[in-house]
mmCIF file of C-alpha atoms in Angstrom:
data_model
loop_
_atom_site.group_PDB
_atom_site.id
_atom_site.type_symbol
_atom_site.label_atom_id
_atom_site.label_comp_id
_atom_site.label_asym_id
_atom_site.label_seq_id
_atom_site.Cartn_x
_atom_site.Cartn_y
_atom_site.Cartn_z
ATOM 1 C CA UNK A 1 46.072 203.895 82.824
ATOM 2 C CA UNK A 2 42.717 202.263 81.213
ATOM 3 C CA UNK A 3 41.656 205.371 79.369
ATOM 4 C CA UNK A 4 45.026 205.473 77.933
ATOM 5 C CA UNK A 5 45.195 202.189 76.757
ATOM 6 C CA UNK A 6 41.281 202.827 75.590
ATOM 7 C CA UNK A 7 41.912 206.464 73.659
ATOM 8 C CA UNK A 8 45.073 204.483 71.645
ATOM 9 C CA UNK A 9 42.787 201.176 70.797
ATOM 10 C CA UNK A 10 40.651 204.275 69.526
ATOM 11 C CA UNK A 11 43.632 205.988 67.501
ATOM 12 C CA UNK A 12 44.963 202.932 66.461
ATOM 13 C CA UNK A 13 40.976 202.110 64.559
ATOM 14 C CA UNK A 14 40.765 205.588 63.359
ATOM 15 C CA UNK A 15 44.031 205.107 61.865
ATOM 16 C CA UNK A 16 43.336 201.951 60.081
ATOM 17 C CA UNK A 17 40.260 203.343 58.679
ATOM 18 C CA UNK A 18 41.656 206.369 57.155
ATOM 19 C CA UNK A 19 44.560 204.143 55.590
ATOM 20 C CA UNK A 20 42.063 201.323 54.501
ATOM 21 C CA UNK A 21 40.095 204.271 52.937
ATOM 22 C CA UNK A 22 42.730 205.544 51.464
ATOM 23 C CA UNK A 23 44.107 202.817 49.902
ATOM 24 C CA UNK A 24 41.282 201.171 47.794
ATOM 25 C CA UNK A 25 39.590 204.488 47.439
ATOM 26 C CA UNK A 26 39.962 204.145 43.573
ATOM 27 C CA UNK A 27 37.923 201.458 43.327
ATOM 28 C CA UNK A 28 34.540 199.124 44.548
ATOM 29 C CA UNK A 29 34.934 196.115 45.481
ATOM 30 C CA UNK A 30 32.168 193.203 45.310
ATOM 31 C CA UNK A 31 34.214 189.800 45.423
ATOM 32 C CA UNK A 32 33.336 187.134 48.248
ATOM 33 C CA UNK A 33 36.585 187.444 49.205
ATOM 34 C CA UNK A 34 37.107 191.795 49.673
ATOM 35 C CA UNK A 35 37.220 191.555 53.401
ATOM 36 C CA UNK A 36 39.866 189.371 54.027
ATOM 37 C CA UNK A 37 41.796 190.659 50.927
ATOM 38 C CA UNK A 38 41.618 194.372 51.752
ATOM 39 C CA UNK A 39 43.007 193.426 55.443
ATOM 40 C CA UNK A 40 46.200 191.730 54.182
ATOM 41 C CA UNK A 41 46.346 194.239 51.796
ATOM 42 C CA UNK A 42 46.605 196.558 54.083
ATOM 43 C CA UNK A 43 48.968 194.802 56.243
ATOM 44 C CA UNK A 44 51.351 194.547 53.463
ATOM 45 C CA UNK A 45 51.375 197.584 52.107
ATOM 46 C CA UNK A 46 53.210 198.702 55.446
ATOM 47 C CA UNK A 47 55.763 196.139 55.718
ATOM 48 C CA UNK A 48 57.217 196.425 52.403
ATOM 49 C CA UNK A 49 60.867 197.733 51.744
ATOM 50 C CA UNK A 50 61.383 200.798 50.329
ATOM 51 C CA UNK A 51 63.282 200.084 47.582
ATOM 52 C CA UNK A 52 60.430 198.451 46.166
ATOM 53 C CA UNK A 53 58.593 200.593 43.718
ATOM 54 C CA UNK A 54 54.948 200.003 42.181
ATOM 55 C CA UNK A 55 56.269 199.210 38.704
ATOM 56 C CA UNK A 56 58.558 196.652 40.360
ATOM 57 C CA UNK A 57 55.557 195.125 41.922
ATOM 58 C CA UNK A 58 54.053 194.446 38.848
ATOM 59 C CA UNK A 59 56.833 193.214 37.210
ATOM 60 C CA UNK A 60 56.845 190.708 40.150
ATOM 61 C CA UNK A 61 52.978 190.093 39.159
ATOM 62 C CA UNK A 62 53.752 189.382 36.193
ATOM 63 C CA UNK A 63 56.730 187.292 36.830
ATOM 64 C CA UNK A 64 54.017 185.273 38.631
ATOM 65 C CA UNK A 65 52.539 184.279 35.364
ATOM 66 C CA UNK A 66 55.270 183.081 33.587
ATOM 67 C CA UNK A 67 56.342 180.786 36.599
ATOM 68 C CA UNK A 68 52.755 179.660 35.757
ATOM 69 C CA UNK A 69 53.567 179.643 31.730
ATOM 70 C CA UNK A 70 56.787 177.543 32.703
ATOM 71 C CA UNK A 71 54.727 175.165 35.355
ATOM 72 C CA UNK A 72 52.616 173.727 32.361
ATOM 73 C CA UNK A 73 55.290 173.332 29.802
ATOM 74 C CA UNK A 74 57.079 171.986 32.471
ATOM 75 C CA UNK A 75 54.307 169.653 33.652
ATOM 76 C CA UNK A 76 53.760 168.409 30.100
ATOM 77 C CA UNK A 77 57.932 167.529 29.166
ATOM 78 C CA UNK A 78 59.146 166.533 32.054
ATOM 79 C CA UNK A 79 56.794 165.358 34.819
ATOM 80 C CA UNK A 80 52.725 166.319 36.340
ATOM 81 C CA UNK A 81 54.665 167.471 39.257
ATOM 82 C CA UNK A 82 56.102 170.392 38.051
ATOM 83 C CA UNK A 83 52.355 171.832 37.571
ATOM 84 C CA UNK A 84 52.484 172.721 41.429
ATOM 85 C CA UNK A 85 54.154 175.864 40.202
ATOM 86 C CA UNK A 86 51.188 177.230 38.995
ATOM 87 C CA UNK A 87 49.662 177.811 43.036
ATOM 88 C CA UNK A 88 53.228 179.510 43.065
ATOM 89 C CA UNK A 89 53.356 181.812 40.178
ATOM 90 C CA UNK A 90 49.206 183.075 40.689
ATOM 91 C CA UNK A 91 50.036 184.025 44.131
ATOM 92 C CA UNK A 92 52.879 185.946 43.086
ATOM 93 C CA UNK A 93 50.848 187.595 40.332
ATOM 94 C CA UNK A 94 48.351 188.226 43.445
ATOM 95 C CA UNK A 95 50.900 189.617 45.088
ATOM 96 C CA UNK A 96 52.838 191.884 42.562
ATOM 97 C CA UNK A 97 49.007 192.685 41.390
ATOM 98 C CA UNK A 98 47.316 193.759 43.959
ATOM 99 C CA UNK A 99 49.582 195.218 46.105
ATOM 100 C CA UNK A 100 51.269 198.027 43.039
ATOM 101 C CA UNK A 101 48.390 200.196 42.663
ATOM 102 C CA UNK A 102 47.251 200.078 46.408
ATOM 103 C CA UNK A 103 51.171 200.254 48.307
ATOM 104 C CA UNK A 104 51.040 203.697 46.254
ATOM 105 C CA UNK A 105 48.117 205.168 47.452
ATOM 106 C CA UNK A 106 49.492 204.216 51.046
ATOM 107 C CA UNK A 107 52.615 206.724 50.144
ATOM 108 C CA UNK A 108 50.922 209.467 49.133
ATOM 109 C CA UNK A 109 52.302 208.734 45.182
ATOM 110 C CA UNK A 110 49.946 207.109 43.004
ATOM 111 C CA UNK A 111 49.985 208.180 39.084
ATOM 112 C CA UNK A 112 46.678 207.525 38.521
ATOM 113 C CA UNK A 113 46.099 207.735 34.409
ATOM 114 C CA UNK A 114 50.001 205.892 34.182
ATOM 115 C CA UNK A 115 49.053 202.893 37.154
ATOM 116 C CA UNK A 116 45.803 202.319 35.396
ATOM 117 C CA UNK A 117 46.865 201.553 32.329
ATOM 118 C CA UNK A 118 50.160 199.849 32.834
ATOM 119 C CA UNK A 119 47.904 197.639 35.183
ATOM 120 C CA UNK A 120 45.379 196.644 32.652
ATOM 121 C CA UNK A 121 48.375 196.040 29.604
ATOM 122 C CA UNK A 122 50.322 193.862 31.786
ATOM 123 C CA UNK A 123 46.736 191.979 33.207
ATOM 124 C CA UNK A 124 46.077 191.412 29.382
ATOM 125 C CA UNK A 125 50.247 190.014 29.260
ATOM 126 C CA UNK A 126 49.904 188.102 32.391
ATOM 127 C CA UNK A 127 45.797 185.913 30.987
ATOM 128 C CA UNK A 128 47.604 185.773 27.923
ATOM 129 C CA UNK A 129 50.668 183.631 29.398
ATOM 130 C CA UNK A 130 48.624 181.808 31.290
ATOM 131 C CA UNK A 131 47.130 180.837 28.148
ATOM 132 C CA UNK A 132 49.177 179.995 25.868
ATOM 133 C CA UNK A 133 50.897 177.818 29.141
ATOM 134 C CA UNK A 134 47.422 175.610 29.033
ATOM 135 C CA UNK A 135 47.622 175.436 25.196
ATOM 136 C CA UNK A 136 50.748 174.076 25.503
ATOM 137 C CA UNK A 137 49.486 171.664 27.846
ATOM 138 C CA UNK A 138 46.007 170.845 26.927
ATOM 139 C CA UNK A 139 45.408 167.689 24.125
ATOM 140 C CA UNK A 140 43.675 167.341 21.360
ATOM 141 C CA UNK A 141 40.403 169.263 20.773
ATOM 142 C CA UNK A 142 40.920 171.012 24.580
ATOM 143 C CA UNK A 143 43.405 173.007 22.952
ATOM 144 C CA UNK A 144 40.852 175.273 21.856
ATOM 145 C CA UNK A 145 39.845 175.980 25.582
ATOM 146 C CA UNK A 146 42.980 178.750 25.646
ATOM 147 C CA UNK A 147 41.478 180.579 23.301
ATOM 148 C CA UNK A 148 38.507 180.841 24.368
ATOM 149 C CA UNK A 149 39.419 182.107 27.425
ATOM 150 C CA UNK A 150 41.633 184.024 26.883
ATOM 151 C CA UNK A 151 38.723 185.907 25.170
ATOM 152 C CA UNK A 152 36.077 185.776 27.918
ATOM 153 C CA UNK A 153 38.263 186.985 30.374
ATOM 154 C CA UNK A 154 39.225 189.905 27.817
ATOM 155 C CA UNK A 155 35.460 190.632 27.142
ATOM 156 C CA UNK A 156 35.642 190.465 30.980
ATOM 157 C CA UNK A 157 38.133 193.285 31.453
ATOM 158 C CA UNK A 158 36.564 195.112 28.513
ATOM 159 C CA UNK A 159 32.878 195.734 30.365
ATOM 160 C CA UNK A 160 35.371 196.245 33.569
ATOM 161 C CA UNK A 161 36.672 199.530 31.492
ATOM 162 C CA UNK A 162 33.241 200.007 29.549
ATOM 163 C CA UNK A 163 31.592 200.452 33.223
ATOM 164 C CA UNK A 164 34.365 202.471 34.463
ATOM 165 C CA UNK A 165 33.255 204.978 31.732
ATOM 166 C CA UNK A 166 29.440 204.928 31.851
ATOM 167 C CA UNK A 167 29.455 205.167 35.967
ATOM 168 C CA UNK A 168 33.164 207.150 36.947
ATOM 169 C CA UNK A 169 32.946 203.993 39.582
ATOM 170 C CA UNK A 170 36.261 200.926 38.646
ATOM 171 C CA UNK A 171 35.316 197.655 39.997
ATOM 172 C CA UNK A 172 36.931 195.193 38.566
ATOM 173 C CA UNK A 173 35.258 191.955 40.086
ATOM 174 C CA UNK A 174 31.746 190.433 38.655
ATOM 175 C CA UNK A 175 29.595 190.423 41.542
ATOM 176 C CA UNK A 176 30.900 187.790 43.935
ATOM 177 C CA UNK A 177 34.002 186.773 41.847
ATOM 178 C CA UNK A 178 37.457 188.778 41.725
ATOM 179 C CA UNK A 179 40.283 188.226 40.176
ATOM 180 C CA UNK A 180 41.351 187.087 43.584
ATOM 181 C CA UNK A 181 38.916 184.328 43.663
ATOM 182 C CA UNK A 182 39.751 182.909 39.959
ATOM 183 C CA UNK A 183 43.358 182.349 41.172
ATOM 184 C CA UNK A 184 42.501 180.665 43.963
ATOM 185 C CA UNK A 185 40.107 178.291 41.650
ATOM 186 C CA UNK A 186 42.856 177.838 39.032
ATOM 187 C CA UNK A 187 45.073 176.904 41.525
ATOM 188 C CA UNK A 188 42.766 174.248 43.391
ATOM 189 C CA UNK A 189 42.401 173.194 39.793
ATOM 190 C CA UNK A 190 45.841 172.471 38.807
ATOM 191 C CA UNK A 191 46.564 170.890 42.123
ATOM 192 C CA UNK A 192 43.571 168.330 41.514
ATOM 193 C CA UNK A 193 45.311 168.588 38.223
ATOM 194 C CA UNK A 194 48.618 167.238 39.754
ATOM 195 C CA UNK A 195 46.915 165.016 41.871
ATOM 196 C CA UNK A 196 44.375 162.525 39.475
ATOM 197 C CA UNK A 197 45.573 163.652 36.043
ATOM 198 C CA UNK A 198 43.759 165.172 32.652
ATOM 199 C CA UNK A 199 40.941 166.267 34.653
ATOM 200 C CA UNK A 200 41.535 170.868 33.668
ATOM 201 C CA UNK A 201 40.563 170.200 30.376
ATOM 202 C CA UNK A 202 36.938 169.307 31.929
ATOM 203 C CA UNK A 203 37.229 172.321 34.272
ATOM 204 C CA UNK A 204 38.899 174.391 32.169
ATOM 205 C CA UNK A 205 35.549 174.053 29.752
ATOM 206 C CA UNK A 206 33.471 174.351 33.003
ATOM 207 C CA UNK A 207 35.392 177.886 33.973
ATOM 208 C CA UNK A 208 34.648 179.424 30.532
ATOM 209 C CA UNK A 209 30.461 178.206 30.269
ATOM 210 C CA UNK A 210 30.759 180.186 33.735
ATOM 211 C CA UNK A 211 33.117 183.385 32.539
ATOM 212 C CA UNK A 212 30.416 183.074 29.161
ATOM 213 C CA UNK A 213 27.370 183.173 31.764
ATOM 214 C CA UNK A 214 28.714 186.019 33.620
ATOM 215 C CA UNK A 215 29.942 188.372 31.159
ATOM 216 C CA UNK A 216 26.691 187.802 29.403
ATOM 217 C CA UNK A 217 24.790 189.188 32.750
ATOM 218 C CA UNK A 218 27.054 191.667 33.025
ATOM 219 C CA UNK A 219 27.142 192.819 29.780
ATOM 220 C CA UNK A 220 23.481 193.720 29.745
ATOM 221 C CA UNK A 221 23.625 194.998 32.676
ATOM 222 C CA UNK A 222 26.167 197.277 31.206
ATOM 223 C CA UNK A 223 24.008 198.417 28.201
ATOM 224 C CA UNK A 224 21.419 199.062 31.307
ATOM 225 C CA UNK A 225 23.486 201.516 32.816
ATOM 226 C CA UNK A 226 24.761 203.014 29.503
ATOM 227 C CA UNK A 227 20.514 203.537 28.619
ATOM 228 C CA UNK A 228 20.369 204.884 32.258
ATOM 229 C CA UNK A 229 22.746 207.432 31.567
ATOM 230 C CA UNK A 230 22.199 208.519 28.401
ATOM 231 C CA UNK A 231 18.328 209.549 29.417
ATOM 232 C CA UNK A 232 19.911 211.182 31.593
ATOM 233 C CA UNK A 233 22.473 213.150 29.611
ATOM 234 C CA UNK A 234 19.624 213.971 27.400
ATOM 235 C CA UNK A 235 17.380 214.873 30.377
ATOM 236 C CA UNK A 236 20.495 217.419 31.245
ATOM 237 C CA UNK A 237 20.458 219.245 27.700
ATOM 238 C CA UNK A 238 16.800 219.714 27.439
ATOM 239 C CA UNK A 239 16.863 221.556 31.233
ATOM 240 C CA UNK A 240 19.770 223.131 29.970
ATOM 241 C CA UNK A 241 18.341 224.506 26.675
ATOM 242 C CA UNK A 242 15.563 225.790 28.526
#
């Protein structure tokens, strides 16, 4: 009896590892919360109703960004407490954005390039919506921070696509920080803004500064990777010509 239980447990672990490998096979994650995040996603994909498609989840994720935008608008013109819609919207955005592609791989129905293209476009739309919300809420000269944030996040997205082109490995993280960590940081900042008021401008400035430093470092790494690939291709051509 005990041997059967051990065998069943071993089979369960093997099955879970197989699922993890399949649903995360198309990308490399380095963010600090990757372990917890992947375990959560693995648990969720098994429980998503069959009628929910990947495209629906992508739409849900974008709808979360619309809720963040709505929270900023209502926080500006009705009451600051409505900013609390922001963390809710960010959680919904994580749910849809994180599960759309993972669910497709779990169900063995991935559309790699279709999904990749749709995901990138809707990520950009979500970033613009959140930046627009901050633009509505920010005061005077701090409105410029919204433009800078969107531009810097766009820069980070471009880096991830170019890194994929050069290395054939898709990674959406900048070292230990990824989209999930950024969502959590934004949610905490919004909560502090509701409690204390008009701190968000300073936090937003700090985030932009950190993003600039990360992007600058990642750009240098990207150029180095490009140089390495150029040299490898050059050597391959020379060997082929011999």
